Coordinates of N, CA and C in Angstrom, one line a residue:
Chain A
X1458 N 69.4 37.8 131.2 CA 70.0 37.6 129.7 C 70.4 35.8 130.0
X1459 N 69.9 34.9 128.8 CA 70.5 33.7 128.9 C 72.1 33.7 129.1
X1460 N 72.6 32.3 129.0 CA 74.0 32.2 128.5 C 74.3 32.6 127.2
X1461 N 75.2 33.2 127.0 CA 75.4 33.3 125.6 C 75.7 32.5 124.7
X1462 N 76.3 31.2 125.4 CA 76.7 29.9 124.5 C 75.2 29.4 124.1
X1463 N 74.1 29.6 125.2 CA 72.7 29.0 124.5 C 72.2 29.9 123.3
X1464 N 72.9 31.1 123.5 CA 71.6 32.0 122.5 C 72.7 31.7 121.0
X1465 N 74.1 31.2 121.3 CA 74.7 31.3 120.0 C 74.2 29.7 119.2
X1466 N 74.1 29.0 120.2 CA 73.1 27.6 120.0 C 72.1 27.3 119.3
X1467 N 71.2 28.3 119.5 CA 69.6 28.5 119.4 C 69.7 29.4 117.8
X1468 N 70.5 30.4 117.9 CA 71.0 31.1 116.8 C 71.2 30.4 115.5
X1469 N 72.5 29.7 115.9 CA 72.8 28.4 115.3 C 71.7 27.7 114.4
X1470 N 71.1 27.2 115.2 CA 69.9 26.3 115.1 C 68.8 27.1 114.0
X1471 N 68.6 28.1 114.4 CA 67.7 28.8 113.5 C 68.2 29.1 112.0
X1472 N 69.2 29.6 111.7 CA 69.9 30.3 110.8 C 70.1 28.8 109.8
X1473 N 70.9 27.8 110.7 CA 70.8 26.4 109.9 C 69.4 25.8 109.4
X1474 N 68.7 25.9 110.1 CA 67.6 25.2 109.6 C 66.7 26.2 108.4
X1475 N 67.0 27.4 108.6 CA 66.6 28.4 107.1 C 67.1 27.6 106.2
X1476 N 68.4 27.2 106.2 CA 69.2 27.3 105.2 C 69.0 25.7 104.7
X1477 N 68.8 24.9 105.4 CA 68.8 23.6 104.7 C 67.4 23.6 104.6
X1478 N 66.0 24.0 105.2 CA 64.8 24.0 104.6 C 64.1 24.9 103.8
X1479 N 65.0 26.2 104.6 CA 63.7 27.3 103.7 C 62.8 27.7 105.0
X1480 N 62.7 27.3 105.8 CA 62.2 27.7 106.8 C 62.6 27.6 108.4
X1481 N 62.3 28.7 109.2 CA 62.4 28.6 110.8 C 61.4 27.5 111.4
X1482 N 62.7 27.0 112.2 CA 61.9 26.4 113.1 C 61.0 26.9 114.3
X1483 N 60.3 26.1 114.8 CA 59.0 26.9 115.7 C 60.1 26.5 117.2
X1484 N 59.8 27.4 118.1 CA 60.9 26.8 119.6 C 60.7 26.0 120.2
X1485 N 59.8 25.2 119.7 CA 59.1 23.6 120.6 C 60.3 23.0 119.7
X1486 N 60.6 22.8 118.4 CA 61.8 22.3 117.9 C 62.9 22.7 118.5
X1487 N 63.0 24.1 118.6 CA 64.2 24.2 119.0 C 64.6 23.5 120.8
X1488 N 63.5 23.9 121.5 CA 63.9 23.0 122.6 C 64.2 21.9 123.0
X1489 N 63.5 21.1 121.7 CA 63.5 19.7 122.1 C 65.6 19.5 121.2
X1490 N 65.6 20.5 120.1 CA 67.1 20.2 119.6 C 68.1 20.6 120.6
X1491 N 67.7 21.2 121.7 CA 69.0 22.0 122.6 C 68.8 21.3 123.9
X1492 N 67.6 20.1 124.1 CA 67.2 19.3 125.3 C 66.9 20.6 126.3
X1493 N 66.3 21.2 126.3 CA 65.7 22.1 127.2 C 64.0 22.0 127.4
X1494 N 63.6 22.3 128.5 CA 62.3 22.7 128.5 C 61.4 23.6 127.7
X1495 N 60.2 23.2 126.8 CA 59.6 23.9 126.3 C 59.8 25.8 126.5
X1496 N 59.0 25.6 128.0 CA 59.0 27.5 128.2 C 60.5 27.9 128.4
X1497 N 61.8 27.5 128.3 CA 62.9 27.9 128.4 C 63.2 27.9 127.0
X1498 N 62.7 27.0 126.1 CA 63.3 27.1 124.5 C 62.1 28.1 123.9
X1499 N 61.2 28.8 124.5 CA 60.8 30.0 124.2 C 61.0 31.3 124.8
X1500 N 61.9 30.8 126.0 CA 62.4 32.1 126.3 C 63.6 32.4 125.6
X1501 N 64.7 31.0 125.3 CA 65.7 31.8 124.7 C 65.2 32.2 123.3
X1502 N 64.0 31.5 122.5 CA 63.7 32.1 121.3 C 63.7 33.7 121.1
X1503 N 62.9 34.0 122.4 CA 62.8 35.8 122.3 C 63.9 36.8 123.4
X1504 N 65.1 35.7 123.8 CA 66.2 36.5 124.1 C 67.0 36.5 122.6
X1505 N 67.0 35.5 121.9 CA 67.4 35.8 120.8 C 67.4 36.7 119.7
X1506 N 65.7 37.0 119.5 CA 65.5 38.3 118.5 C 65.3 39.5 119.2
X1507 N 65.8 39.6 120.6 CA 66.1 41.0 121.4 C 67.3 40.8 120.9
X1508 N 68.1 40.1 121.2 CA 70.0 39.8 121.0 C 70.3 40.6 119.2
X1509 N 69.2 39.7 118.2 CA 69.6 40.0 116.9 C 68.1 40.9 116.2
X1510 N 67.9 42.0 116.8 CA 66.5 43.0 116.5 C 66.8 42.9 115.0
X1511 N 67.3 42.6 114.4 CA 66.9 42.9 112.9 C 66.1 42.1 112.3
X1512 N 66.0 40.8 113.0 CA 64.6 39.6 112.7 C 63.4 40.4 113.5
X1513 N 62.7 39.7 112.7 CA 61.5 39.8 114.1 C 60.2 38.5 114.1
X1514 N 59.6 38.5 115.4 CA 58.5 37.6 115.4 C 57.2 38.4 114.5
X1515 N 56.6 37.4 113.8 CA 54.8 37.9 113.4 C 54.2 38.6 114.7
X1516 N 54.0 39.6 114.8 CA 53.3 40.1 115.9 C 52.5 39.1 116.8
X1517 N 52.5 39.2 117.9 CA 51.2 38.7 118.9 C 51.7 36.9 118.9
X1518 N 52.6 36.5 118.0 CA 52.7 35.2 117.7 C 54.7 34.9 118.7
X1519 N 54.7 33.7 118.6 CA 56.0 33.4 118.6 C 56.6 32.9 117.5
X1520 N 56.3 32.9 116.1 CA 56.9 32.7 114.9 C 57.8 33.4 114.2
X1521 N 58.6 33.0 114.0 CA 59.8 33.6 113.2 C 59.5 34.0 112.0
X1522 N 59.1 35.5 111.6 CA 58.7 35.8 110.4 C 60.0 36.2 110.0
X1523 N 60.9 37.3 110.6 CA 62.4 37.7 109.4 C 63.8 37.0 110.3
X1524 N 64.3 36.8 109.6 CA 65.7 36.4 110.3 C 66.8 36.4 109.3
X1525 N 66.9 37.4 109.0 CA 67.7 38.0 107.9 C 69.5 37.1 108.3
X1526 N 69.5 37.1 106.4 CA 69.3 37.5 105.7 C 67.7 36.8 105.0
X1527 N 67.8 35.9 105.4 CA 66.6 35.6 104.9 C 64.9 35.5 105.7
X1528 N 64.2 35.0 105.3 CA 62.6 35.2 105.6 C 62.5 34.6 105.4
X1529 N 61.4 33.9 106.8 CA 60.3 32.9 106.8 C 59.3 33.1 106.5
X1530 N 58.9 34.4 106.5 CA 57.3 35.1 105.6 C 57.6 35.0 104.1
X1531 N 57.2 34.4 102.7 CA 57.4 34.7 101.5 C 57.7 36.3 101.4
X1532 N 58.7 37.0 100.5 CA 58.8 38.3 100.3 C 58.8 37.9 98.7
X1533 N 59.0 39.6 97.8 CA 59.3 39.2 96.6 C 60.4 39.0 96.0
X1534 N 61.5 39.0 97.2 CA 62.8 38.7 97.0 C 63.5 36.6 97.0
X1535 N 63.0 36.5 95.9 CA 62.9 34.6 96.0 C 64.5 34.4 95.2
X1536 N 64.8 33.2 96.3 CA 66.2 32.8 96.4 C 66.5 31.5 95.7
X1537 N 67.2 31.3 95.1 CA 67.6 29.8 94.1 C 68.7 29.6 94.3
X1538 N 69.0 28.2 94.5 CA 70.1 27.5 94.8 C 70.1 26.6 94.1
X1539 N 71.2 26.0 93.3 CA 71.2 24.9 92.5 C 69.5 24.6 91.8
X1540 N 69.2 26.1 91.1 CA 67.8 25.5 90.5 C 67.0 25.3 91.2
X1541 N 66.8 25.0 92.7 CA 65.6 25.5 93.3 C 65.0 26.5 94.1
X1542 N 64.3 27.5 94.3 CA 63.5 28.1 94.6 C 62.8 27.7 96.3
X1543 N 63.7 28.0 97.3 CA 63.6 27.6 98.4 C 63.0 28.7 99.3
X1544 N 63.9 29.7 98.6 CA 64.2 30.8 100.3 C 63.9 32.0 99.9
X1545 N 63.3 32.8 100.8 CA 63.4 34.1 100.6 C 63.9 35.3 101.2
X1546 N 64.4 36.5 100.6 CA 65.3 37.1 101.2 C 64.4 38.2 102.1
X1547 N 65.1 38.5 103.1 CA 64.2 39.8 103.9 C 64.1 40.8 103.0
X1548 N 65.0 41.7 102.3 CA 64.6 42.7 101.4 C 65.8 42.5 100.4
X1549 N 65.8 43.6 99.5 CA 66.8 43.8 98.2 C 68.3 43.7 99.0
X1550 N 68.0 44.6 100.0 CA 69.3 44.6 100.5 C 70.2 43.3 101.1
X1551 N 69.5 43.3 101.8 CA 69.5 41.6 102.4 C 70.4 40.7 101.7
X1552 N 69.5 40.8 100.8 CA 69.7 39.4 99.3 C 71.0 39.5 98.8
X1553 N 71.5 40.7 99.2 CA 73.1 40.5 98.4 C 74.0 40.1 99.7
X1554 N 73.8 39.7 100.7 CA 74.4 39.0 101.6 C 74.1 37.4 102.2
X1555 N 72.7 37.1 101.1 CA 72.5 35.6 101.1 C 73.8 34.9 100.5
X1556 N 74.1 35.5 99.8 CA 75.4 34.2 99.2 C 76.6 33.9 100.2
X1557 N 76.5 34.3 101.5 CA 77.6 34.1 102.5 C 77.0 32.6 103.1
X1558 N 75.9 32.4 103.1 CA 74.9 31.2 103.6 C 75.2 30.2 102.9
X1559 N 75.6 30.4 101.3 CA 75.9 29.0 100.5 C 77.1 29.3 99.9
X1560 N 78.2 28.7 100.7 CA 79.9 29.1 100.0 C 79.6 28.1 99.0
X1561 N 80.4 28.3 97.8 CA 80.7 27.7 96.9 C 79.2 27.7 95.7
X1562 N 78.1 28.3 96.4 CA 77.1 27.8 95.5 C 77.3 29.2 94.5
X1563 N 76.2 29.0 93.2 CA 75.7 30.5 93.0 C 74.0 30.5 93.2
X1564 N 74.4 31.6 93.8 CA 72.9 32.0 94.6 C 72.0 33.2 93.7
X1565 N 70.7 32.5 93.1 CA 70.2 33.6 92.4 C 69.2 34.4 93.3
X1566 N 68.8 35.6 93.1 CA 67.7 36.2 93.5 C 66.8 36.9 92.4
X1567 N 65.6 36.5 92.7 CA 65.1 37.2 91.3 C 63.4 37.7 92.2
X1568 N 63.5 39.2 91.7 CA 62.4 39.6 92.0 C 61.7 40.7 91.2
X1569 N 60.4 40.9 91.7 CA 59.9 41.8 90.1 C 60.1 43.6 90.8
X1570 N 60.3 44.4 89.9 CA 60.6 45.5 90.3 C 59.0 46.0 90.6
X1571 N 59.1 46.7 91.5 CA 57.9 47.2 92.3 C 57.4 48.5 91.2
X1572 N 58.3 48.9 90.8 CA 57.9 49.8 89.3 C 56.6 49.4 88.4
X1573 N 57.2 48.4 88.0 CA 57.0 47.7 86.3 C 56.4 46.3 86.8
X1574 N 56.9 45.9 87.6 CA 56.9 43.8 87.3 C 57.8 43.3 87.1
X1575 N 58.5 43.9 86.3 CA 59.7 43.2 85.1 C 61.0 42.8 86.3
X1576 N 61.8 41.7 86.0 CA 62.1 41.0 86.8 C 63.9 42.0 87.1
X1577 N 64.2 41.8 88.6 CA 65.6 42.3 89.1 C 65.9 40.9 89.5
X1578 N 67.1 40.6 88.5 CA 68.2 39.5 88.8 C 69.2 39.8 89.2
X1579 N 69.8 39.0 90.5 CA 71.4 39.2 90.4 C 71.4 37.8 90.6
X1580 N 73.1 37.2 90.5 CA 73.3 36.2 90.4 C 74.8 36.2 91.2
X1581 N 74.8 35.3 92.5 CA 76.0 36.2 93.6 C 76.9 34.2 93.5
X1582 N 78.0 34.6 93.8 CA 78.8 33.0 94.1 C 80.1 33.9 95.4
X1583 N 80.1 33.7 96.4 CA 80.9 33.5 97.0 C 81.3 35.1 97.3
X1584 N 80.0 35.7 97.5 CA 80.4 37.0 97.7 C 80.7 38.2 96.5
X1585 N 80.6 37.6 95.3 CA 80.7 38.1 93.9 C 79.6 38.0 93.2
X1586 N 79.6 39.4 92.7 CA 78.2 39.7 91.7 C 78.6 38.6 89.9
X1587 N 77.8 37.8 89.6 CA 78.3 37.2 88.5 C 77.0 37.0 87.4
X1588 N 76.1 37.9 87.9 CA 75.4 38.1 86.7 C 73.9 39.5 87.7
X1589 N 74.0 40.4 86.7 CA 72.8 41.6 87.1 C 72.0 41.6 85.9
X1590 N 71.1 41.6 85.8 CA 69.9 41.8 84.6 C 68.8 42.6 85.0
X1591 N 68.5 44.0 84.8 CA 69.4 44.7 84.1 C 70.5 45.3 84.9
X1592 N 71.5 45.6 83.8 CA 72.8 46.3 84.7 C 72.2 47.6 85.3
X1593 N 71.8 48.3 85.3 CA 71.0 49.3 85.7 C 70.5 49.2 87.1
X1594 N 70.6 48.2 87.8 CA 69.8 47.7 89.0 C 70.4 48.9 90.0
X1595 N 69.6 49.2 90.7 CA 69.7 50.1 92.0 C 69.4 49.4 92.9
X1596 N 69.9 49.9 94.2 CA 69.3 49.7 95.8 C 68.6 50.9 96.5
X1597 N 67.6 51.1 97.0 CA 67.1 51.7 97.5 C 66.5 52.0 98.8
X1598 N 67.0 52.9 99.4 CA 66.7 53.0 100.9 C 65.2 54.1 100.7
X1599 N 64.1 53.5 101.1 CA 63.2 54.9 101.2 C 63.1 55.5 102.1
X1600 N 63.4 54.8 103.8 CA 63.0 55.7 105.0 C 64.2 56.2 105.9
X1601 N 65.4 55.6 105.2 CA 66.7 55.7 106.5 C 66.8 54.4 107.2
X1602 N 68.1 54.3 107.5 CA 68.4 52.9 108.1 C 67.5 52.5 109.3
X1603 N 67.4 53.2 110.2 CA 66.8 53.5 111.4 C 65.1 53.6 111.2
X1604 N 64.8 53.8 110.6 CA 62.8 54.1 110.5 C 62.5 53.0 109.8
X1605 N 63.4 52.7 108.5 CA 63.0 51.5 108.1 C 62.9 50.1 108.6
X1606 N 63.4 50.2 109.9 CA 63.5 48.9 110.5 C 61.9 48.6 110.7
X1607 N 61.5 47.2 110.3 CA 60.3 46.6 111.0 C 58.9 47.1 110.5
X1608 N 59.3 48.5 108.9 CA 58.2 48.7 108.3 C 58.2 47.6 107.2
X1609 N 57.4 46.3 107.2 CA 57.3 45.8 105.8 C 56.8 45.8 105.0
X1610 N 56.0 47.0 104.9 CA 55.3 47.3 103.3 C 56.9 48.1 102.7
X1611 N 58.0 48.5 103.5 CA 58.9 48.9 102.9 C 60.5 47.8 102.5
X1612 N 59.7 46.4 102.9 CA 60.9 45.7 102.8 C 60.9 45.0 101.3
Chain B
X1160 N 63.8 48.9 101.5 CA 65.2 48.4 101.2 C 64.9 47.6 99.9
X1161 N 64.9 48.3 98.8 CA 64.6 47.1 97.8 C 65.3 47.3 96.5
X1162 N 65.8 46.7 95.6 CA 66.1 46.7 94.4 C 65.7 47.0 93.0
X1163 N 65.6 48.0 92.6 CA 64.9 48.6 91.1 C 65.7 48.6 89.6
X1164 N 64.8 48.5 88.7 CA 65.5 48.3 87.6 C 66.4 49.6 87.4
X1165 N 66.2 50.6 87.8 CA 66.8 51.8 87.8 C 66.7 52.5 88.6
X1166 N 67.1 54.0 88.9 CA 66.6 55.1 89.6 C 65.3 55.3 89.2
X1167 N 65.0 55.5 87.7 CA 63.8 55.8 87.3 C 62.4 55.8 87.4
X1168 N 62.8 53.7 87.8 CA 62.3 52.6 88.5 C 61.6 53.2 89.5
X1169 N 62.7 53.4 90.4 CA 62.1 53.6 91.7 C 61.3 54.9 91.9
X1170 N 61.7 56.0 90.9 CA 60.8 57.1 91.2 C 59.5 57.0 91.4
X1171 N 59.4 55.9 90.0 CA 57.9 55.7 89.5 C 57.2 54.8 90.6
X1172 N 57.7 54.6 91.6 CA 57.0 53.6 92.6 C 55.5 54.5 93.7
X1173 N 54.7 54.0 93.4 CA 53.9 54.7 94.2 C 54.1 55.2 95.4
X1174 N 54.9 54.0 96.5 CA 55.1 54.6 97.5 C 56.8 55.0 97.9
X1175 N 57.1 55.3 96.8 CA 58.6 56.2 96.9 C 58.5 57.6 98.0
X1176 N 59.2 57.5 98.5 CA 59.4 58.5 99.5 C 60.2 59.8 98.8
X1177 N 59.4 61.1 98.7 CA 60.4 62.0 98.0 C 61.4 62.1 99.0
X1178 N 61.7 62.3 100.3 CA 62.7 62.6 100.8 C 64.1 61.9 100.5
X1179 N 63.6 60.6 99.9 CA 64.7 60.1 99.5 C 65.4 60.0 98.2
X1180 N 64.6 61.3 97.1 CA 65.1 62.0 96.5 C 66.8 62.5 96.2
X1181 N 67.2 62.9 95.1 CA 68.1 63.8 94.6 C 69.3 62.8 95.3
X1182 N 69.0 61.4 95.1 CA 70.3 60.2 95.2 C 70.2 60.1 96.5
X1183 N 69.8 60.8 97.8 CA 69.6 60.5 98.9 C 69.8 58.9 99.2
X1184 N 68.9 58.1 98.6 CA 68.1 57.2 99.0 C 68.6 55.7 98.0
X1185 N 69.8 56.3 97.1 CA 70.3 55.3 95.8 C 71.5 54.9 96.3
X1186 N 71.7 53.7 96.3 CA 73.1 53.0 96.2 C 73.4 52.5 95.1
X1187 N 74.6 52.5 94.8 CA 75.2 51.6 93.7 C 75.2 49.8 94.2
X1188 N 75.1 49.2 93.4 CA 74.6 47.7 93.5 C 76.2 47.0 94.0
X1189 N 77.2 47.7 93.6 CA 78.7 47.5 94.0 C 78.9 47.8 95.7
X1190 N 78.0 48.7 95.8 CA 78.5 48.9 97.3 C 77.3 48.5 98.1
X1191 N 76.3 47.9 97.9 CA 75.5 47.4 98.1 C 75.9 46.1 98.7
X1192 N 76.5 45.3 98.1 CA 77.4 44.3 97.8 C 78.4 44.6 99.1
X1193 N 79.3 45.6 99.0 CA 80.7 45.8 99.9 C 79.5 46.0 101.7
X1194 N 78.6 46.9 101.5 CA 78.3 46.9 102.4 C 78.0 45.4 103.5
X1195 N 77.0 45.0 102.4 CA 76.7 43.9 103.2 C 77.4 42.0 103.0
X1196 N 78.3 42.9 102.7 CA 79.5 41.6 102.4 C 80.7 41.5 103.5
X1197 N 80.4 42.6 104.6 CA 81.9 42.7 105.5 C 82.1 41.4 106.0
X1198 N 83.4 41.8 106.8 CA 83.8 40.1 107.5 C 82.9 39.2 108.2
X1199 N 81.9 40.1 109.2 CA 81.2 39.6 110.0 C 80.2 38.9 109.2
X1200 N 79.5 39.2 107.9 CA 78.7 38.3 107.1 C 78.7 37.2 107.0
X1201 N 80.5 37.1 106.5 CA 81.0 35.8 106.4 C 81.0 34.7 107.4
X1202 N 80.1 35.0 108.6 CA 80.5 34.4 109.7 C 79.4 33.7 110.0
X1203 N 78.6 34.0 109.3 CA 76.4 34.1 109.9 C 76.6 32.4 110.2
X1204 N 77.1 31.4 109.8 CA 77.4 30.3 109.7 C 77.9 29.5 111.2
X1205 N 78.7 30.4 111.6 CA 79.7 30.2 112.6 C 78.8 29.8 113.9
X1206 N 79.3 28.9 114.9 CA 78.8 28.8 115.7 C 78.6 29.5 116.9
X1207 N 79.5 30.7 116.7 CA 79.7 31.8 117.6 C 79.0 33.0 117.1
X1208 N 78.6 32.9 116.1 CA 78.2 34.3 115.0 C 77.7 35.2 116.2
X1209 N 76.6 35.3 116.7 CA 76.0 36.1 117.5 C 76.5 36.7 118.9
X1210 N 77.4 35.9 119.6 CA 78.1 36.7 120.1 C 79.6 37.1 119.8
X1211 N 80.0 36.5 119.1 CA 81.1 36.9 118.5 C 81.2 38.1 117.0
X1212 N 80.4 37.8 116.3 CA 80.5 38.4 114.8 C 79.3 39.5 114.9
X1213 N 78.2 39.1 115.1 CA 77.2 40.2 115.0 C 77.4 41.6 116.0
X1214 N 77.8 41.6 116.9 CA 78.4 42.5 117.4 C 79.2 43.8 116.7
X1215 N 80.2 43.1 115.7 CA 81.1 43.8 115.2 C 80.1 44.6 113.7
X1216 N 79.2 44.2 113.5 CA 78.8 44.7 112.5 C 78.3 46.3 112.0
X1217 N 77.9 46.9 113.3 CA 77.5 48.6 113.5 C 79.0 48.9 113.1
X1218 N 80.2 48.8 113.7 CA 81.4 49.2 112.8 C 81.9 49.6 111.3
X1219 N 81.6 47.7 111.1 CA 81.8 47.7 109.4 C 80.8 48.3 108.7
X1220 N 79.6 48.6 109.4 CA 78.7 49.2 108.5 C 79.0 50.5 108.4
X1221 N 79.6 50.7 109.0 CA 79.9 52.9 109.5 C 81.3 52.6 108.6
X1222 N 82.2 52.1 108.4 CA 83.1 51.8 107.5 C 82.9 51.9 106.1
X1223 N 82.0 51.0 105.8 CA 81.9 50.9 104.2 C 81.1 52.1 104.1
X1224 N 79.8 52.3 104.9 CA 79.1 53.4 104.3 C 79.6 55.1 104.1
X1225 N 80.7 55.1 104.9 CA 82.0 56.1 105.2 C 82.4 56.0 103.8
X1226 N 83.1 54.9 103.2 CA 83.8 54.8 101.7 C 83.4 55.3 100.5
X1227 N 81.6 54.9 100.8 CA 81.1 55.2 99.9 C 80.6 56.6 99.8
X1228 N 80.7 57.3 100.8 CA 80.3 58.4 101.2 C 79.1 58.6 101.4
X1229 N 78.3 57.7 102.3 CA 77.1 58.1 102.7 C 77.1 58.3 104.1
X1230 N 77.2 59.6 104.7 CA 77.4 59.4 106.1 C 76.1 60.0 106.4
X1231 N 75.3 60.6 105.9 CA 74.1 61.4 106.5 C 73.3 60.1 107.3
X1232 N 72.7 60.7 108.2 CA 71.9 59.9 109.3 C 71.1 59.4 108.5
X1233 N 70.3 59.6 107.3 CA 69.8 58.7 106.4 C 70.0 57.4 106.3
X1234 N 71.3 57.5 105.8 CA 72.2 56.1 106.1 C 72.8 55.7 107.4
X1235 N 73.1 56.2 108.2 CA 74.1 55.9 109.3 C 73.2 55.1 110.4
X1236 N 71.6 55.6 110.2 CA 70.5 55.2 111.2 C 70.8 55.4 112.5
X1237 N 70.5 54.9 113.7 CA 70.9 55.2 115.1 C 72.0 54.4 115.4
X1238 N 72.8 55.5 115.8 CA 74.0 54.8 116.4 C 74.1 53.6 117.5
X1239 N 74.9 52.7 117.4 CA 75.1 51.4 117.9 C 74.2 50.6 117.9
X1240 N 73.0 51.1 116.5 CA 72.7 49.7 116.2 C 73.0 49.0 115.1
X1241 N 73.0 47.4 115.3 CA 73.9 46.8 114.1 C 73.4 46.7 113.0

């Protein structure tokens, strides 16, 4: 396993990249940022994903698909900050954690209800719910926490 | 791991798992906010998050789930998995 400091550096680059742009960087960009050879950058990415298994690469690629609480691959959980919809949450549960990536900001999450298509909206600021529409919103875990991991249709 | 407009909406979802019925798979939004707002979550942008904070998440999650009365394997998942 790589040097934990290197993994921290790479993790922070990915998370910061997602927050700043809504997109996860490629390992080639990460390697350059960390001033390491490309193969080492790729291996560091693989090591980070192994150390952070709640995220995942797109199958048979080196592309970051999911890096919770945000997702590089669009989901129905659209996240807006300062009126700009730039981000996607990994799932409805992780959506409630995105607030911690934008301190001092109101984070809006809007998704279509998978039953009726009508909007489900929450707004949070520094971890507090400030808007819940409709008030009856609930979270639902379909398969249990272990088995749900990596089941994309249910995220 | 979805948000629905209400429990009734979730039950009408064509992919709804009947094993999650009887309230087993539902969680109040306030409990969800607590579960995903533990101390470690507040440090996701810290330079040492992966090495110092992420490993704490499993214990934090267990504590919140216990407070919320969700102590079944359905919610606890695989032991040791953050």
